[in-house]
Amino acid sequence: VARGFREIRHREAMLSLANALSADEVLAFDKRLADLLGNSAEQSLLYNCELKYDGLAVSLQYESGVFVRGATRGDGRVGEDITANLKTIGAIPLTLRDGFSPPLLEVRGEVLMYRSDFEKLNQTQEEAGEKAFVNPRNAAAGSLRQLDVSITASRNLRLFAYAWGDASLTPGETQSDVLAQFEAWGFSVNPLSKVCANMDEAIDAYRKIEELRAGLDYDIDGVVFKVNRLDWQSRLGFVSRSPRWAIAHKFPAEQATTQVNDIEIQVGRTGALTPVGIVEPVNLSGATVTRISLHNWGLVQQKNLTVGATVSAMRRGGVIPHLEAVVVPGEGEVKPPEACPSCGGGVEIQGDFVI
């Protein structure tokens, strides 16, 4: 992985989105916007519903239709120059099509690795005796920051365009207009994006996408609702870290039931000996899970977890799954290790942890 990429300051900050975890929070968001817009919003607000990807946000700078610079989101204000790596992604046009292009345009999108490509990559890694990646997001992140751009090119990364930053003109009057123009320019725009006539319709779209989620070949963790009219987006403006006119309706954490076949000891970078559950393979968020975090020895003993137990595992935000609850206890007892499995040295118990 490359070190010391040149820094790029975004001409307009790449802000985060406010989150909503329930339909009530989303409805409150809708009412708040209607109140802020006053008489202008006597009719229902139209929302563009877009998928919230579990990938890496990037900024793509075009001058007179030619791709000249690309950067990671970074801290939202300063990112890293990964132009050479981004040029290897087929979903990023090097020259805008359609015969129309503003003098200056910043397109924003999400770089992803499809699950099917992730599985092939890990198979290749294992055959070469290399370490497998934890999840598609980590694999995509590592692929974007390679010194050898041929490695990035071999990873089959994808991109969905969904936003813009600094631009000499905005090609449309609505969010959906601009996405259509992105597609005309040659970008991939997600076909599941949809304009909804009101918030009730938007929540219904969220539920339908949640049902489709497991069958998608890429990871998502929610649906983003954006006010469709750009003049109203402009009127609503921003708070310190997010736009007032958009909200991310997050999916609840996914759970599945499986059996613990073994408990292994993992030596952490701080020296803590952490238990890891080896479980019967189970599908969570479209990924096959074989290992779950058991947090610490205090939790293992508190929940009376043993080999053979049936447990509920949770995967929140596409990260490593963890133990949520013991559904059916196993037999016997699991005791903390008496020696370090790596060096054989002695250990001591400090509260819930074994060091």
PDB file of N, CA, C and O in Angstrom, residues 291-355:
ATOM      1  N   ARG A 291     -16.680 -16.697  11.554  1.00  0.00           N
ATOM      2  CA  ARG A 291     -16.052 -16.269  12.810  1.00  0.00           C
ATOM      3  C   ARG A 291     -16.837 -15.098  13.387  1.00  0.00           C
ATOM      4  O   ARG A 291     -17.270 -14.212  12.643  1.00  0.00           O
ATOM      5  N   ILE A 292     -17.008 -15.076  14.697  1.00  0.00           N
ATOM      6  CA  ILE A 292     -17.673 -13.949  15.340  1.00  0.00           C
ATOM      7  C   ILE A 292     -16.850 -13.479  16.522  1.00  0.00           C
ATOM      8  O   ILE A 292     -16.187 -14.283  17.202  1.00  0.00           O
ATOM      9  N   SER A 293     -16.875 -12.194  16.765  1.00  0.00           N
ATOM     10  CA  SER A 293     -16.186 -11.642  17.929  1.00  0.00           C
ATOM     11  C   SER A 293     -16.977 -11.974  19.200  1.00  0.00           C
ATOM     12  O   SER A 293     -18.202 -11.833  19.239  1.00  0.00           O
ATOM     13  N   LEU A 294     -16.261 -12.420  20.225  1.00  0.00           N
ATOM     14  CA  LEU A 294     -16.897 -12.707  21.523  1.00  0.00           C
ATOM     15  C   LEU A 294     -16.556 -11.613  22.537  1.00  0.00           C
ATOM     16  O   LEU A 294     -16.782 -11.787  23.733  1.00  0.00           O
ATOM     17  N   HIS A 295     -15.990 -10.527  22.058  1.00  0.00           N
ATOM     18  CA  HIS A 295     -15.709  -9.326  22.862  1.00  0.00           C
ATOM     19  C   HIS A 295     -14.605  -9.564  23.896  1.00  0.00           C
ATOM     20  O   HIS A 295     -13.482  -9.132  23.714  1.00  0.00           O
ATOM     21  N   ASN A 296     -14.913 -10.218  25.003  1.00  0.00           N
ATOM     22  CA  ASN A 296     -13.921 -10.436  26.063  1.00  0.00           C
ATOM     23  C   ASN A 296     -14.358 -11.620  26.928  1.00  0.00           C
ATOM     24  O   ASN A 296     -15.487 -12.110  26.806  1.00  0.00           O
ATOM     25  N   TRP A 297     -13.462 -12.049  27.814  1.00  0.00           N
ATOM     26  CA  TRP A 297     -13.750 -13.240  28.623  1.00  0.00           C
ATOM     27  C   TRP A 297     -14.840 -12.989  29.642  1.00  0.00           C
ATOM     28  O   TRP A 297     -15.588 -13.899  30.009  1.00  0.00           O
ATOM     29  N   GLY A 298     -14.958 -11.743  30.101  1.00  0.00           N
ATOM     30  CA  GLY A 298     -16.030 -11.431  31.039  1.00  0.00           C
ATOM     31  C   GLY A 298     -17.397 -11.693  30.421  1.00  0.00           C
ATOM     32  O   GLY A 298     -18.291 -12.260  31.064  1.00  0.00           O
ATOM     33  N   LEU A 299     -17.557 -11.304  29.152  1.00  0.00           N
ATOM     34  CA  LEU A 299     -18.831 -11.511  28.478  1.00  0.00           C
ATOM     35  C   LEU A 299     -19.083 -12.998  28.225  1.00  0.00           C
ATOM     36  O   LEU A 299     -20.211 -13.477  28.363  1.00  0.00           O
ATOM     37  N   VAL A 300     -18.046 -13.742  27.867  1.00  0.00           N
ATOM     38  CA  VAL A 300     -18.186 -15.186  27.638  1.00  0.00           C
ATOM     39  C   VAL A 300     -18.723 -15.865  28.887  1.00  0.00           C
ATOM     40  O   VAL A 300     -19.644 -16.695  28.837  1.00  0.00           O
ATOM     41  N   GLN A 301     -18.148 -15.507  30.044  1.00  0.00           N
ATOM     42  CA  GLN A 301     -18.580 -16.131  31.297  1.00  0.00           C
ATOM     43  C   GLN A 301     -19.953 -15.629  31.736  1.00  0.00           C
ATOM     44  O   GLN A 301     -20.782 -16.388  32.231  1.00  0.00           O
ATOM     45  N   GLN A 302     -20.210 -14.345  31.505  1.00  0.00           N
ATOM     46  CA  GLN A 302     -21.509 -13.774  31.886  1.00  0.00           C
ATOM     47  C   GLN A 302     -22.650 -14.437  31.114  1.00  0.00           C
ATOM     48  O   GLN A 302     -23.719 -14.713  31.668  1.00  0.00           O
ATOM     49  N   LYS A 303     -22.415 -14.705  29.830  1.00  0.00           N
ATOM     50  CA  LYS A 303     -23.451 -15.320  29.001  1.00  0.00           C
ATOM     51  C   LYS A 303     -23.405 -16.844  29.040  1.00  0.00           C
ATOM     52  O   LYS A 303     -24.178 -17.519  28.356  1.00  0.00           O
ATOM     53  N   ASN A 304     -22.459 -17.399  29.813  1.00  0.00           N
ATOM     54  CA  ASN A 304     -22.328 -18.855  29.942  1.00  0.00           C
ATOM     55  C   ASN A 304     -22.176 -19.507  28.561  1.00  0.00           C
ATOM     56  O   ASN A 304     -22.818 -20.507  28.245  1.00  0.00           O
ATOM     57  N   LEU A 305     -21.295 -18.920  27.755  1.00  0.00           N
ATOM     58  CA  LEU A 305     -21.080 -19.419  26.400  1.00  0.00           C
ATOM     59  C   LEU A 305     -20.122 -20.599  26.420  1.00  0.00           C
ATOM     60  O   LEU A 305     -19.053 -20.549  27.044  1.00  0.00           O
ATOM     61  N   THR A 306     -20.470 -21.675  25.729  1.00  0.00           N
ATOM     62  CA  THR A 306     -19.616 -22.854  25.606  1.00  0.00           C
ATOM     63  C   THR A 306     -19.665 -23.350  24.168  1.00  0.00           C
ATOM     64  O   THR A 306     -20.538 -22.970  23.384  1.00  0.00           O
ATOM     65  N   VAL A 307     -18.699 -24.228  23.849  1.00  0.00           N
ATOM     66  CA  VAL A 307     -18.703 -24.874  22.539  1.00  0.00           C
ATOM     67  C   VAL A 307     -19.982 -25.699  22.403  1.00  0.00           C
ATOM     68  O   VAL A 307     -20.399 -26.372  23.342  1.00  0.00           O
ATOM     69  N   GLY A 308     -20.603 -25.611  21.241  1.00  0.00           N
ATOM     70  CA  GLY A 308     -21.857 -26.324  21.013  1.00  0.00           C
ATOM     71  C   GLY A 308     -23.087 -25.474  21.232  1.00  0.00           C
ATOM     72  O   GLY A 308     -24.198 -25.875  20.877  1.00  0.00           O
ATOM     73  N   ALA A 309     -22.906 -24.272  21.797  1.00  0.00           N
ATOM     74  CA  ALA A 309     -24.051 -23.397  22.057  1.00  0.00           C
ATOM     75  C   ALA A 309     -24.606 -22.846  20.745  1.00  0.00           C
ATOM     76  O   ALA A 309     -23.875 -22.618  19.780  1.00  0.00           O
ATOM     77  N   THR A 310     -25.908 -22.635  20.723  1.00  0.00           N
ATOM     78  CA  THR A 310     -26.555 -21.943  19.613  1.00  0.00           C
ATOM     79  C   THR A 310     -26.643 -20.470  19.985  1.00  0.00           C
ATOM     80  O   THR A 310     -27.130 -20.123  21.065  1.00  0.00           O
ATOM     81  N   VAL A 311     -26.144 -19.613  19.107  1.00  0.00           N
ATOM     82  CA  VAL A 311     -26.048 -18.193  19.447  1.00  0.00           C
ATOM     83  C   VAL A 311     -26.686 -17.332  18.366  1.00  0.00           C
ATOM     84  O   VAL A 311     -26.858 -17.764  17.221  1.00  0.00           O
ATOM     85  N   SER A 312     -27.015 -16.112  18.756  1.00  0.00           N
ATOM     86  CA  SER A 312     -27.472 -15.096  17.813  1.00  0.00           C
ATOM     87  C   SER A 312     -26.290 -14.187  17.532  1.00  0.00           C
ATOM     88  O   SER A 312     -25.682 -13.636  18.458  1.00  0.00           O
ATOM     89  N   ALA A 313     -25.922 -14.066  16.238  1.00  0.00           N
ATOM     90  CA  ALA A 313     -24.810 -13.204  15.826  1.00  0.00           C
ATOM     91  C   ALA A 313     -25.363 -11.980  15.126  1.00  0.00           C
ATOM     92  O   ALA A 313     -26.354 -12.054  14.402  1.00  0.00           O
ATOM     93  N   MET A 314     -24.716 -10.836  15.335  1.00  0.00           N
ATOM     94  CA  MET A 314     -25.172  -9.580  14.747  1.00  0.00           C
ATOM     95  C   MET A 314     -24.045  -8.980  13.930  1.00  0.00           C
ATOM     96  O   MET A 314     -22.879  -9.055  14.304  1.00  0.00           O
ATOM     97  N   ARG A 315     -24.418  -8.401  12.790  1.00  0.00           N
ATOM     98  CA  ARG A 315     -23.454  -7.714  11.936  1.00  0.00           C
ATOM     99  C   ARG A 315     -23.975  -6.318  11.668  1.00  0.00           C
ATOM    100  O   ARG A 315     -24.952  -6.143  10.969  1.00  0.00           O
ATOM    101  N   ARG A 316     -23.352  -5.319  12.261  1.00  0.00           N
ATOM    102  CA  ARG A 316     -23.812  -3.935  12.129  1.00  0.00           C
ATOM    103  C   ARG A 316     -22.842  -3.161  11.254  1.00  0.00           C
ATOM    104  O   ARG A 316     -21.643  -3.148  11.507  1.00  0.00           O
ATOM    105  N   GLY A 317     -23.385  -2.543  10.186  1.00  0.00           N
ATOM    106  CA  GLY A 317     -22.560  -1.690   9.339  1.00  0.00           C
ATOM    107  C   GLY A 317     -21.530  -2.437   8.520  1.00  0.00           C
ATOM    108  O   GLY A 317     -20.540  -1.871   8.083  1.00  0.00           O
ATOM    109  N   GLY A 318     -21.747  -3.730   8.269  1.00  0.00           N
ATOM    110  CA  GLY A 318     -20.850  -4.483   7.409  1.00  0.00           C
ATOM    111  C   GLY A 318     -19.534  -4.855   8.060  1.00  0.00           C
ATOM    112  O   GLY A 318     -18.620  -5.329   7.383  1.00  0.00           O
ATOM    113  N   VAL A 319     -19.393  -4.649   9.390  1.00  0.00           N
ATOM    114  CA  VAL A 319     -18.147  -4.981  10.050  1.00  0.00           C
ATOM    115  C   VAL A 319     -18.196  -6.406  10.577  1.00  0.00           C
ATOM    116  O   VAL A 319     -19.163  -7.131  10.391  1.00  0.00           O
ATOM    117  N   ILE A 320     -17.109  -6.827  11.271  1.00  0.00           N
ATOM    118  CA  ILE A 320     -17.007  -8.196  11.759  1.00  0.00           C
ATOM    119  C   ILE A 320     -18.179  -8.497  12.688  1.00  0.00           C
ATOM    120  O   ILE A 320     -18.469  -7.742  13.614  1.00  0.00           O
ATOM    121  N   PRO A 321     -18.882  -9.609  12.494  1.00  0.00           N
ATOM    122  CA  PRO A 321     -20.040  -9.953  13.329  1.00  0.00           C
ATOM    123  C   PRO A 321     -19.623 -10.233  14.772  1.00  0.00           C
ATOM    124  O   PRO A 321     -18.493 -10.647  15.047  1.00  0.00           O
ATOM    125  N   HIS A 322     -20.558 -10.032  15.694  1.00  0.00           N
ATOM    126  CA  HIS A 322     -20.257 -10.275  17.090  1.00  0.00           C
ATOM    127  C   HIS A 322     -21.388 -11.041  17.760  1.00  0.00           C
ATOM    128  O   HIS A 322     -22.508 -11.106  17.251  1.00  0.00           O
ATOM    129  N   LEU A 323     -21.094 -11.612  18.904  1.00  0.00           N
ATOM    130  CA  LEU A 323     -22.081 -12.351  19.688  1.00  0.00           C
ATOM    131  C   LEU A 323     -23.119 -11.390  20.251  1.00  0.00           C
ATOM    132  O   LEU A 323     -22.782 -10.396  20.887  1.00  0.00           O
ATOM    133  N   GLU A 324     -24.389 -11.693  20.007  1.00  0.00           N
ATOM    134  CA  GLU A 324     -25.463 -10.886  20.559  1.00  0.00           C
ATOM    135  C   GLU A 324     -26.090 -11.576  21.760  1.00  0.00           C
ATOM    136  O   GLU A 324     -26.332 -10.959  22.791  1.00  0.00           O
ATOM    137  N   ALA A 325     -26.372 -12.874  21.637  1.00  0.00           N
ATOM    138  CA  ALA A 325     -27.009 -13.601  22.745  1.00  0.00           C
ATOM    139  C   ALA A 325     -26.798 -15.095  22.565  1.00  0.00           C
ATOM    140  O   ALA A 325     -26.586 -15.583  21.447  1.00  0.00           O
ATOM    141  N   VAL A 326     -26.849 -15.829  23.695  1.00  0.00           N
ATOM    142  CA  VAL A 326     -26.840 -17.294  23.661  1.00  0.00           C
ATOM    143  C   VAL A 326     -28.285 -17.747  23.635  1.00  0.00           C
ATOM    144  O   VAL A 326     -29.058 -17.447  24.540  1.00  0.00           O
ATOM    145  N   VAL A 327     -28.664 -18.467  22.577  1.00  0.00           N
ATOM    146  CA  VAL A 327     -30.046 -18.915  22.404  1.00  0.00           C
ATOM    147  C   VAL A 327     -30.268 -20.251  23.106  1.00  0.00           C
ATOM    148  O   VAL A 327     -31.237 -20.421  23.848  1.00  0.00           O
ATOM    149  N   VAL A 328     -29.371 -21.204  22.854  1.00  0.00           N
ATOM    150  CA  VAL A 328     -29.422 -22.527  23.497  1.00  0.00           C
ATOM    151  C   VAL A 328     -28.034 -22.819  24.042  1.00  0.00           C
ATOM    152  O   VAL A 328     -27.070 -22.893  23.272  1.00  0.00           O
ATOM    153  N   PRO A 329     -27.873 -22.982  25.373  1.00  0.00           N
ATOM    154  CA  PRO A 329     -26.541 -23.230  25.951  1.00  0.00           C
ATOM    155  C   PRO A 329     -25.945 -24.538  25.456  1.00  0.00           C
ATOM    156  O   PRO A 329     -26.659 -25.482  25.117  1.00  0.00           O
ATOM    157  N   GLY A 330     -24.613 -24.597  25.439  1.00  0.00           N
ATOM    158  CA  GLY A 330     -23.916 -25.837  25.138  1.00  0.00           C
ATOM    159  C   GLY A 330     -23.618 -26.579  26.422  1.00  0.00           C
ATOM    160  O   GLY A 330     -24.218 -26.313  27.469  1.00  0.00           O
ATOM    161  N   GLU A 331     -22.681 -27.505  26.361  1.00  0.00           N
ATOM    162  CA  GLU A 331     -22.305 -28.273  27.546  1.00  0.00           C
ATOM    163  C   GLU A 331     -20.881 -27.938  27.946  1.00  0.00           C
ATOM    164  O   GLU A 331     -20.092 -27.460  27.142  1.00  0.00           O
ATOM    165  N   GLY A 332     -20.546 -28.229  29.201  1.00  0.00           N
ATOM    166  CA  GLY A 332     -19.194 -28.017  29.681  1.00  0.00           C
ATOM    167  C   GLY A 332     -18.948 -26.579  30.085  1.00  0.00           C
ATOM    168  O   GLY A 332     -19.878 -25.798  30.320  1.00  0.00           O
ATOM    169  N   GLU A 333     -17.670 -26.213  30.132  1.00  0.00           N
ATOM    170  CA  GLU A 333     -17.269 -24.890  30.592  1.00  0.00           C
ATOM    171  C   GLU A 333     -16.053 -24.430  29.804  1.00  0.00           C
ATOM    172  O   GLU A 333     -15.185 -25.238  29.452  1.00  0.00           O
ATOM    173  N   VAL A 334     -16.010 -23.160  29.498  1.00  0.00           N
ATOM    174  CA  VAL A 334     -14.853 -22.586  28.817  1.00  0.00           C
ATOM    175  C   VAL A 334     -14.102 -21.718  29.810  1.00  0.00           C
ATOM    176  O   VAL A 334     -14.678 -20.808  30.400  1.00  0.00           O
ATOM    177  N   LYS A 335     -12.811 -22.025  29.992  1.00  0.00           N
ATOM    178  CA  LYS A 335     -12.004 -21.271  30.947  1.00  0.00           C
ATOM    179  C   LYS A 335     -11.030 -20.372  30.203  1.00  0.00           C
ATOM    180  O   LYS A 335     -10.591 -20.694  29.090  1.00  0.00           O
ATOM    181  N   PRO A 336     -10.674 -19.236  30.783  1.00  0.00           N
ATOM    182  CA  PRO A 336      -9.685 -18.359  30.147  1.00  0.00           C
ATOM    183  C   PRO A 336      -8.353 -19.085  29.992  1.00  0.00           C
ATOM    184  O   PRO A 336      -8.033 -20.001  30.762  1.00  0.00           O
ATOM    185  N   PRO A 337      -7.551 -18.713  29.011  1.00  0.00           N
ATOM    186  CA  PRO A 337      -6.248 -19.364  28.811  1.00  0.00           C
ATOM    187  C   PRO A 337      -5.321 -19.108  29.993  1.00  0.00           C
ATOM    188  O   PRO A 337      -5.376 -18.052  30.627  1.00  0.00           O
ATOM    189  N   GLU A 338      -4.472 -20.086  30.260  1.00  0.00           N
ATOM    190  CA  GLU A 338      -3.507 -19.944  31.352  1.00  0.00           C
ATOM    191  C   GLU A 338      -2.149 -19.482  30.851  1.00  0.00           C
ATOM    192  O   GLU A 338      -1.271 -19.158  31.649  1.00  0.00           O
ATOM    193  N   ALA A 339      -1.959 -19.491  29.535  1.00  0.00           N
ATOM    194  CA  ALA A 339      -0.708 -19.034  28.938  1.00  0.00           C
ATOM    195  C   ALA A 339      -1.003 -18.416  27.575  1.00  0.00           C
ATOM    196  O   ALA A 339      -2.014 -18.723  26.943  1.00  0.00           O
ATOM    197  N   CYS A 340      -0.101 -17.560  27.128  1.00  0.00           N
ATOM    198  CA  CYS A 340      -0.253 -16.932  25.815  1.00  0.00           C
ATOM    199  C   CYS A 340      -0.038 -17.973  24.720  1.00  0.00           C
ATOM    200  O   CYS A 340       0.994 -18.664  24.725  1.00  0.00           O
ATOM    201  N   PRO A 341      -0.989 -18.122  23.803  1.00  0.00           N
ATOM    202  CA  PRO A 341      -0.830 -19.122  22.744  1.00  0.00           C
ATOM    203  C   PRO A 341       0.269 -18.769  21.744  1.00  0.00           C
ATOM    204  O   PRO A 341       0.707 -19.621  20.980  1.00  0.00           O
ATOM    205  N   SER A 342       0.744 -17.530  21.764  1.00  0.00           N
ATOM    206  CA  SER A 342       1.774 -17.107  20.824  1.00  0.00           C
ATOM    207  C   SER A 342       3.176 -17.340  21.372  1.00  0.00           C
ATOM    208  O   SER A 342       4.027 -17.931  20.706  1.00  0.00           O
ATOM    209  N   CYS A 343       3.428 -16.895  22.609  1.00  0.00           N
ATOM    210  CA  CYS A 343       4.789 -16.991  23.157  1.00  0.00           C
ATOM    211  C   CYS A 343       4.896 -17.949  24.331  1.00  0.00           C
ATOM    212  O   CYS A 343       5.999 -18.266  24.773  1.00  0.00           O
ATOM    213  N   GLY A 344       3.758 -18.410  24.864  1.00  0.00           N
ATOM    214  CA  GLY A 344       3.792 -19.332  26.003  1.00  0.00           C
ATOM    215  C   GLY A 344       3.975 -18.646  27.336  1.00  0.00           C
ATOM    216  O   GLY A 344       4.046 -19.302  28.378  1.00  0.00           O
ATOM    217  N   GLY A 345       4.044 -17.315  27.327  1.00  0.00           N
ATOM    218  CA  GLY A 345       4.238 -16.579  28.570  1.00  0.00           C
ATOM    219  C   GLY A 345       3.007 -16.595  29.458  1.00  0.00           C
ATOM    220  O   GLY A 345       1.904 -16.928  29.022  1.00  0.00           O
ATOM    221  N   GLY A 346       3.209 -16.232  30.716  1.00  0.00           N
ATOM    222  CA  GLY A 346       2.112 -16.215  31.671  1.00  0.00           C
ATOM    223  C   GLY A 346       1.133 -15.084  31.376  1.00  0.00           C
ATOM    224  O   GLY A 346       1.463 -14.115  30.688  1.00  0.00           O
ATOM    225  N   VAL A 347      -0.083 -15.215  31.879  1.00  0.00           N
ATOM    226  CA  VAL A 347      -1.112 -14.210  31.672  1.00  0.00           C
ATOM    227  C   VAL A 347      -1.728 -13.824  33.003  1.00  0.00           C
ATOM    228  O   VAL A 347      -1.549 -14.522  34.016  1.00  0.00           O
ATOM    229  N   GLU A 348      -2.443 -12.723  33.025  1.00  0.00           N
ATOM    230  CA  GLU A 348      -3.181 -12.330  34.218  1.00  0.00           C
ATOM    231  C   GLU A 348      -4.543 -11.791  33.827  1.00  0.00           C
ATOM    232  O   GLU A 348      -4.730 -11.283  32.720  1.00  0.00           O
ATOM    233  N   ILE A 349      -5.496 -11.946  34.726  1.00  0.00           N
ATOM    234  CA  ILE A 349      -6.844 -11.489  34.474  1.00  0.00           C
ATOM    235  C   ILE A 349      -7.029 -10.093  35.067  1.00  0.00           C
ATOM    236  O   ILE A 349      -6.726  -9.865  36.248  1.00  0.00           O
ATOM    237  N   GLN A 350      -7.450  -9.162  34.250  1.00  0.00           N
ATOM    238  CA  GLN A 350      -7.698  -7.792  34.695  1.00  0.00           C
ATOM    239  C   GLN A 350      -9.143  -7.463  34.362  1.00  0.00           C
ATOM    240  O   GLN A 350      -9.478  -7.098  33.235  1.00  0.00           O
ATOM    241  N   GLY A 351     -10.028  -7.637  35.337  1.00  0.00           N
ATOM    242  CA  GLY A 351     -11.453  -7.411  35.110  1.00  0.00           C
ATOM    243  C   GLY A 351     -12.006  -8.430  34.118  1.00  0.00           C
ATOM    244  O   GLY A 351     -11.903  -9.637  34.321  1.00  0.00           O
ATOM    245  N   ASP A 352     -12.559  -7.923  33.023  1.00  0.00           N
ATOM    246  CA  ASP A 352     -13.123  -8.813  31.988  1.00  0.00           C
ATOM    247  C   ASP A 352     -12.077  -9.293  30.993  1.00  0.00           C
ATOM    248  O   ASP A 352     -12.379 -10.091  30.104  1.00  0.00           O
ATOM    249  N   PHE A 353     -10.843  -8.819  31.138  1.00  0.00           N
ATOM    250  CA  PHE A 353      -9.852  -9.087  30.111  1.00  0.00           C
ATOM    251  C   PHE A 353      -8.723  -9.998  30.623  1.00  0.00           C
ATOM    252  O   PHE A 353      -8.382 -10.017  31.811  1.00  0.00           O
ATOM    253  N   VAL A 354      -8.128 -10.741  29.686  1.00  0.00           N
ATOM    254  CA  VAL A 354      -6.955 -11.570  29.964  1.00  0.00           C
ATOM    255  C   VAL A 354      -5.800 -10.953  29.205  1.00  0.00           C
ATOM    256  O   VAL A 354      -5.827 -10.785  27.981  1.00  0.00           O
ATOM    257  N   ILE A 355      -4.750 -10.589  29.925  1.00  0.00           N
ATOM    258  CA  ILE A 355      -3.596  -9.885  29.334  1.00  0.00           C
ATOM    259  C   ILE A 355      -2.351 -10.771  29.401  1.00  0.00           C
ATOM    260  O   ILE A 355      -2.064 -11.358  30.437  1.00  0.00           O
TER     261      ILE A 355
END
